[in-house]
Structure formats: C-alpha cells, structure tokens
XYZ file of C-alpha atoms in Angstrom:
360
model
C 67.537 97.492 85.979
C 67.426 95.061 83.056
C 70.219 94.686 80.542
C 67.902 96.063 77.848
C 67.092 99.136 79.948
C 70.768 99.632 80.779
C 71.672 99.438 77.100
C 69.012 102.026 76.225
C 70.168 104.401 78.944
C 73.819 103.866 78.115
C 73.378 104.700 74.462
C 71.158 107.686 75.178
C 73.556 109.079 77.798
C 76.558 108.497 75.580
C 74.758 110.217 72.727
C 74.109 113.255 74.907
C 77.651 113.158 76.250
C 78.911 113.347 72.699
C 77.149 116.629 72.155
C 74.587 115.321 69.649
C 71.506 117.533 69.525
C 68.151 116.186 70.680
C 66.884 116.398 67.087
C 69.331 113.653 66.220
C 67.413 111.140 68.330
C 65.393 110.170 65.274
C 68.282 107.909 64.273
C 70.165 107.213 67.525
C 71.711 103.900 66.553
C 73.652 105.355 63.642
C 74.922 108.390 65.517
C 75.654 106.577 68.756
C 77.406 103.663 67.124
C 79.675 105.833 65.014
C 80.449 108.179 67.890
C 80.960 105.449 70.492
C 83.248 103.351 68.326
C 85.583 106.324 67.966
C 85.875 106.612 71.739
C 87.814 104.869 74.438
C 88.564 105.372 78.105
C 91.636 104.282 80.029
C 91.022 102.754 83.442
C 93.733 102.042 85.980
C 93.466 98.604 87.618
C 95.387 97.072 90.563
C 97.162 94.450 88.437
C 97.600 90.767 89.262
C 94.323 88.808 89.162
C 92.381 92.071 89.036
C 93.475 92.909 85.490
C 91.724 89.943 83.921
C 88.832 90.105 86.397
C 88.063 93.738 85.558
C 88.455 93.009 81.854
C 85.962 90.136 81.865
C 83.479 91.554 84.379
C 83.464 95.211 83.321
C 85.593 96.298 80.361
C 84.517 93.856 77.662
C 80.785 93.917 78.561
C 80.802 97.731 78.583
C 82.201 97.806 75.070
C 79.603 95.277 73.960
C 76.786 97.381 75.460
C 77.971 100.832 74.388
C 80.656 100.489 71.730
C 83.167 102.355 73.919
C 86.497 100.583 74.345
C 87.913 100.342 77.859
C 91.682 99.978 78.109
C 92.982 98.644 81.411
C 96.375 99.828 82.686
C 97.959 98.398 85.837
C 99.899 100.519 88.299
C 101.601 100.420 91.655
C 99.560 100.213 94.829
C 98.070 103.502 96.118
C 99.125 105.654 93.114
C 98.718 109.055 94.775
C 101.786 110.592 93.116
C 100.845 109.220 89.698
C 97.347 110.675 89.863
C 98.690 114.050 90.963
C 101.197 114.016 88.112
C 98.580 113.100 85.513
C 96.174 115.839 86.595
C 98.820 118.531 87.115
C 100.430 117.875 83.726
C 97.174 117.513 81.831
C 98.530 114.299 80.333
C 95.153 112.502 80.491
C 96.966 109.163 80.846
C 94.055 107.694 82.823
C 90.380 108.619 82.731
C 89.411 106.568 85.791
C 91.489 105.340 88.697
C 89.950 101.953 89.365
C 90.612 99.769 92.382
C 92.267 102.520 94.418
C 91.492 102.673 98.117
C 89.128 105.172 99.663
C 92.097 106.338 101.747
C 93.839 107.389 98.527
C 90.770 109.404 97.528
C 90.705 111.072 100.941
C 94.366 112.007 100.589
C 93.882 113.402 97.081
C 90.979 115.496 98.364
C 93.080 116.738 101.278
C 96.038 117.603 99.040
C 94.151 119.368 96.246
C 91.584 119.158 93.457
C 92.447 115.908 91.674
C 89.176 113.971 91.515
C 86.021 114.861 89.616
C 82.738 114.579 91.584
C 80.781 111.692 90.103
C 77.351 113.332 90.643
C 75.634 109.933 90.640
C 74.095 109.850 94.106
C 70.545 110.040 92.738
C 71.048 107.219 90.247
C 68.899 104.165 91.140
C 71.783 101.729 90.710
C 74.162 103.796 92.838
C 71.525 104.089 95.569
C 71.734 100.308 95.989
C 75.293 100.709 97.285
C 75.436 101.469 101.042
C 76.806 104.880 102.014
C 79.807 103.311 103.784
C 81.125 102.238 100.361
C 80.896 105.580 98.564
C 81.198 109.358 98.871
C 80.846 112.345 96.551
C 84.127 111.576 94.776
C 84.246 107.785 94.659
C 82.025 104.731 94.347
C 83.109 101.380 95.706
C 83.656 98.494 93.353
C 84.791 95.891 95.874
C 85.866 95.516 99.481
C 89.325 94.205 100.284
C 90.496 92.882 103.598
C 93.839 92.309 105.250
C 93.798 88.937 106.980
C 96.273 86.398 108.323
C 97.478 83.971 105.685
C 99.477 80.927 106.715
C 100.929 77.683 105.382
C 98.834 74.633 106.224
C 101.818 72.325 105.738
C 103.732 74.248 108.414
C 100.891 74.460 110.935
C 99.238 71.051 110.643
C 98.197 70.499 114.250
C 97.664 74.026 115.541
C 97.233 77.006 113.244
C 97.606 80.712 114.043
C 94.223 82.425 114.115
C 94.694 85.856 115.698
C 97.098 88.769 115.399
C 98.315 87.877 118.879
C 99.215 84.451 117.459
C 101.191 86.146 114.706
C 103.246 87.970 117.340
C 103.633 84.811 119.455
C 106.886 83.440 118.061
C 107.313 80.952 120.910
C 104.047 79.113 120.357
C 103.961 79.631 116.592
C 107.536 79.520 115.306
C 108.103 80.176 111.645
C 109.203 82.716 109.082
C 107.138 85.876 108.959
C 106.673 88.818 106.628
C 104.799 92.088 107.059
C 103.707 94.940 104.839
C 106.191 97.759 104.345
C 103.521 100.328 105.042
C 102.192 101.639 108.352
C 98.528 101.348 107.268
C 97.137 98.026 108.509
C 100.501 97.239 110.090
C 99.984 99.568 113.059
C 96.414 98.348 113.509
C 97.640 94.735 113.524
C 100.216 95.560 116.206
C 97.569 97.193 118.377
C 95.191 94.251 117.958
C 98.047 91.969 119.028
C 98.596 94.191 122.073
C 94.986 93.821 123.189
C 93.323 96.917 121.712
C 89.735 96.279 120.634
C 88.293 97.590 117.396
C 86.092 100.161 119.135
C 89.229 101.586 120.807
C 91.395 101.552 117.683
C 91.133 105.171 116.426
C 92.821 107.505 116.734
C 95.747 105.122 116.695
C 98.062 105.051 119.685
C 101.194 105.444 117.571
C 103.659 105.030 120.448
C 102.016 101.836 121.635
C 101.919 100.432 118.105
C 105.634 100.997 117.473
C 106.499 99.537 120.865
C 104.607 96.352 119.998
C 106.104 96.223 116.504
C 109.519 96.313 118.115
C 108.832 92.903 119.661
C 108.193 91.245 116.288
C 110.673 93.154 114.122
C 113.639 90.756 114.725
C 111.449 87.870 113.543
C 110.261 89.487 110.302
C 112.320 88.117 107.428
C 110.819 90.344 104.730
C 108.751 93.506 104.338
C 106.495 93.249 101.300
C 105.557 96.137 99.034
C 103.035 94.560 96.640
C 100.267 91.997 96.822
C 101.991 89.881 94.194
C 105.190 89.766 96.243
C 103.324 88.804 99.414
C 101.441 86.038 97.643
C 104.585 84.637 96.048
C 106.432 84.501 99.357
C 103.605 82.593 101.019
C 102.862 80.321 98.056
C 106.494 79.282 97.565
C 107.134 78.737 101.268
C 109.568 81.610 101.652
C 107.466 82.608 104.654
C 105.061 80.617 106.819
C 102.614 83.353 107.819
C 101.870 86.847 106.638
C 99.277 89.611 106.982
C 98.126 90.097 103.419
C 95.163 90.908 101.214
C 92.904 87.883 101.324
C 92.079 88.034 97.608
C 95.685 87.272 96.713
C 96.094 84.421 99.207
C 92.748 82.916 98.231
C 93.724 82.963 94.556
C 96.948 81.112 95.356
C 95.050 78.566 97.455
C 92.619 77.964 94.593
C 95.615 77.196 92.398
C 96.764 74.504 94.821
C 99.085 76.279 97.251
C 98.815 74.963 100.846
C 97.410 78.226 102.210
C 94.599 79.024 104.627
C 93.265 82.368 105.824
C 92.071 83.478 109.246
C 89.632 86.393 109.179
C 89.788 87.082 112.921
C 89.917 90.885 113.297
C 90.429 91.332 109.569
C 90.902 94.944 108.499
C 88.784 96.025 105.570
C 88.599 98.967 103.235
C 86.840 99.908 100.027
C 88.435 99.969 96.601
C 86.704 102.457 94.362
C 86.223 104.034 90.964
C 87.309 107.679 90.851
C 87.253 109.994 87.818
C 90.405 112.060 87.326
C 89.928 115.814 87.171
C 90.242 117.530 83.813
C 89.627 114.515 81.594
C 87.931 114.682 78.209
C 85.592 111.730 78.809
C 83.916 112.537 82.115
C 80.376 111.643 80.992
C 81.533 108.325 79.563
C 83.326 107.654 82.833
C 80.112 108.267 84.737
C 78.278 105.888 82.453
C 80.965 103.255 82.980
C 80.706 103.579 86.757
C 76.912 103.213 86.578
C 77.368 100.105 84.486
C 80.022 98.586 86.764
C 77.902 99.230 89.864
C 74.995 97.134 88.631
C 74.397 94.066 90.834
C 74.838 91.569 87.991
C 78.050 93.253 86.848
C 79.516 93.114 90.341
C 78.430 89.490 90.639
C 80.445 88.757 87.499
C 83.586 89.716 89.443
C 83.024 87.077 92.137
C 84.384 84.043 90.243
C 87.744 85.768 89.855
C 88.527 87.364 93.232
C 87.224 86.976 96.788
C 86.977 90.696 97.464
C 83.298 91.281 98.188
C 80.849 93.319 96.108
C 79.725 96.714 97.377
C 76.246 96.286 95.904
C 74.518 93.846 98.287
C 72.087 92.821 95.543
C 75.015 91.154 93.794
C 74.645 88.258 96.242
C 71.356 87.368 94.524
C 73.444 86.373 91.506
C 76.395 84.689 93.254
C 76.589 80.993 93.983
C 76.171 80.299 97.699
C 79.378 78.276 97.867
C 81.327 81.177 96.404
C 79.561 83.769 98.545
C 80.991 82.137 101.689
C 84.465 83.245 100.617
C 83.670 86.888 99.848
C 84.799 89.660 102.179
C 81.415 91.408 102.441
C 79.752 88.186 103.529
C 77.966 89.041 106.801
C 79.818 86.184 108.529
C 83.058 88.195 108.417
C 81.741 91.678 109.151
C 80.996 91.444 112.865
C 84.605 90.685 113.783
C 86.200 93.081 111.317
C 87.642 96.587 111.505
C 86.934 99.243 108.892
C 90.168 101.098 108.273
C 89.761 104.770 109.116
C 90.470 106.469 105.784
C 90.162 109.973 107.218
C 92.776 109.194 109.875
C 95.231 107.888 107.299
C 94.593 110.747 104.882
C 95.519 113.196 107.644
C 98.441 111.233 109.080
C 99.849 108.979 106.375
C 102.864 111.081 105.398
C 104.202 111.789 108.886
C 103.540 108.244 110.129
C 105.105 106.761 106.990
C 108.205 108.910 107.520
C 108.547 107.596 111.045
C 107.819 104.018 109.952
C 110.485 104.080 107.224
C 113.038 105.518 109.658
C 112.071 102.842 112.217
C 112.711 100.100 109.672
C 116.296 101.306 109.289
C 117.079 101.280 113.027
C-alpha cells in the first residue's frame, strides 16, 4: 500500500470514526483536519530505547499522516495490573498498550474482559503478518528474544555460547545475573539440563528448580528490568547474563564490550493491544494498521534489533542491519517460541513458588 493510499484511507477512516456523515465527504480535508487535530491517543511503550524508536518510527509519522497526536507513556514490564486498573476504573489513561508481550494479552484474556478485539484480520496490511505474530486481540509489532549476553573483555579466548555454558561455572568463571521472573528463566534452566525445544512444554517445573539450585549460589543479582540488566553488563558489574538482545545490542553499538550468543534463544512477540472501554477505538485501529505497514516497521530497525513481524519489512531494511534482527531466518531454526498459553495459565502459581525459592 503506498503512502498516498494509506493517507487517503487514514483520513477517510478517521472521518468516519469521528461520526461525520457521508454527505460531509464533499469537503473531507476541512472536516478531517479540524477533527483530527483535536484528537490524541495515548500509547504505552516499553521505555528505554523503545520510547524514541516508537516515537520516530510510528508516533510522529502517524500525526503527520492523519493529524492525530500520539503520546507515548513508558511503564513497567508486563503491566498486567496497570491495564486491569485502567479498564476497571474507567480512567482511560492509555488507549493502546504497545510493546506488551503476547503472554500478557493471554493473561488478560484469561482473567477477564480487558482488551478490545481489533477486528483487523481482513485488512490487507494485517494479512501480511504471519498468524504466529497475532491473534484476535493483539497484533505483533516486533519480536524480542532472550539470549546470552557476555563481556568480550572477560572471555577473550573462549566465550560462553550455550545455556549449559552459562551454568558451567568451572569452565566459565565470572559474575552472573538472571531475571527475577520464572518466564524464560525456567526454560533456560531446562535447556542447560539437556531438554530440547520440542520437549520443553509443558515445563517440568521440578526439574527446572532443581537445575536452578545449582546456579543460584553463583548469581550475584536478579534483574527486574531490561535497563538494569543492560547497565550491569555494560558497566562490568556482571560478566554474563540472559537478557533481551535488543538492550545488549544497543549497549554494544554504543561501545560496550558486549557480544550475544543466540544459541537456543527464547523469543516472543510484543504487540499492540487496544484497551477495553476507550473513547478512541477506531483511531487506535487506524494507528495499528499504520504501524503494521512494512515500511513503518522497517523504520524501527535502525533503533532496535528486535525483528519486524511483517516479513515484507525486510525489503526496506539494509542487509547489514537485517543480519542483527531477531526475525532473521538465521536465528529462527535454533530458537524456542515461548509458550504464552502455558504462562498465562501458570504464571501466578509458578511466580509465587519462584519468589519463595529466591528467599530460601
């Protein structure tokens, strides 16, 4: 879809969303411009490098195309409680939860009616996105992956490559950190214990905690945010860490002595999801259409290494940059898709056990 066509559709859809009668189409520019400029939507973003990336790739171009302002607001990782609170209170703090994981959407669906169906499955742009990156409530914007980041100045001669290497403190001594969250962490422990990706789900919880017990005395910190994990690795507070590759790659691009191993990386989809009960649902749908366009997703690539969900975006991404993106086919064969349905059903009880285990 060309930019001109997208602009025409955007303005027409926004005009209809504003409740303007069809007879008003004789002078659409006047009505649409005045109506659109009085509107804005608030979109949650994951913070860190994503705030500026989303602003440049999506928010500012959408305003230029439609006249609707997009305000980005950062929040904590996996904001399930925040979304529930916003919807239950009717506060309308956010219109769209952007960059949340598909697992969060699954949990919100399991717990109640918090997300508005996007009803975009028949849209030509949305059809370009493979089914594994979307469902009836959410449409993927980018794919993140948890991979092994390590200090190249610490491991000059022999670097850790696998999760088994991460657990091998004898052969790979050094300070370690892990995520203070059972998701990814249990999968990493099972990989280190010899479980293959086709055997991973449902998780063998007992086996995972037993393996984690072998590394726990050697973990100097348990991180709770991507920014914290990146800082610890970039400053040398730790020598290796399972972390989101986008954060480690950004630090490496800024000169930190960091490398990433993608062996058995664990990937998931970050999505756009419209909060239930909002006043700007049609505008939100138009924004998601816009942000799903291949050229729009390609505009995100210079800022973060999380891969686009629209495969046509690679037609507009420099080959050198494409080699670093998580949806690059080179990384997919050896990767594990996190089972969002499993975590939606088990997150609370496993997290309770995990947090108690940390205190023992």
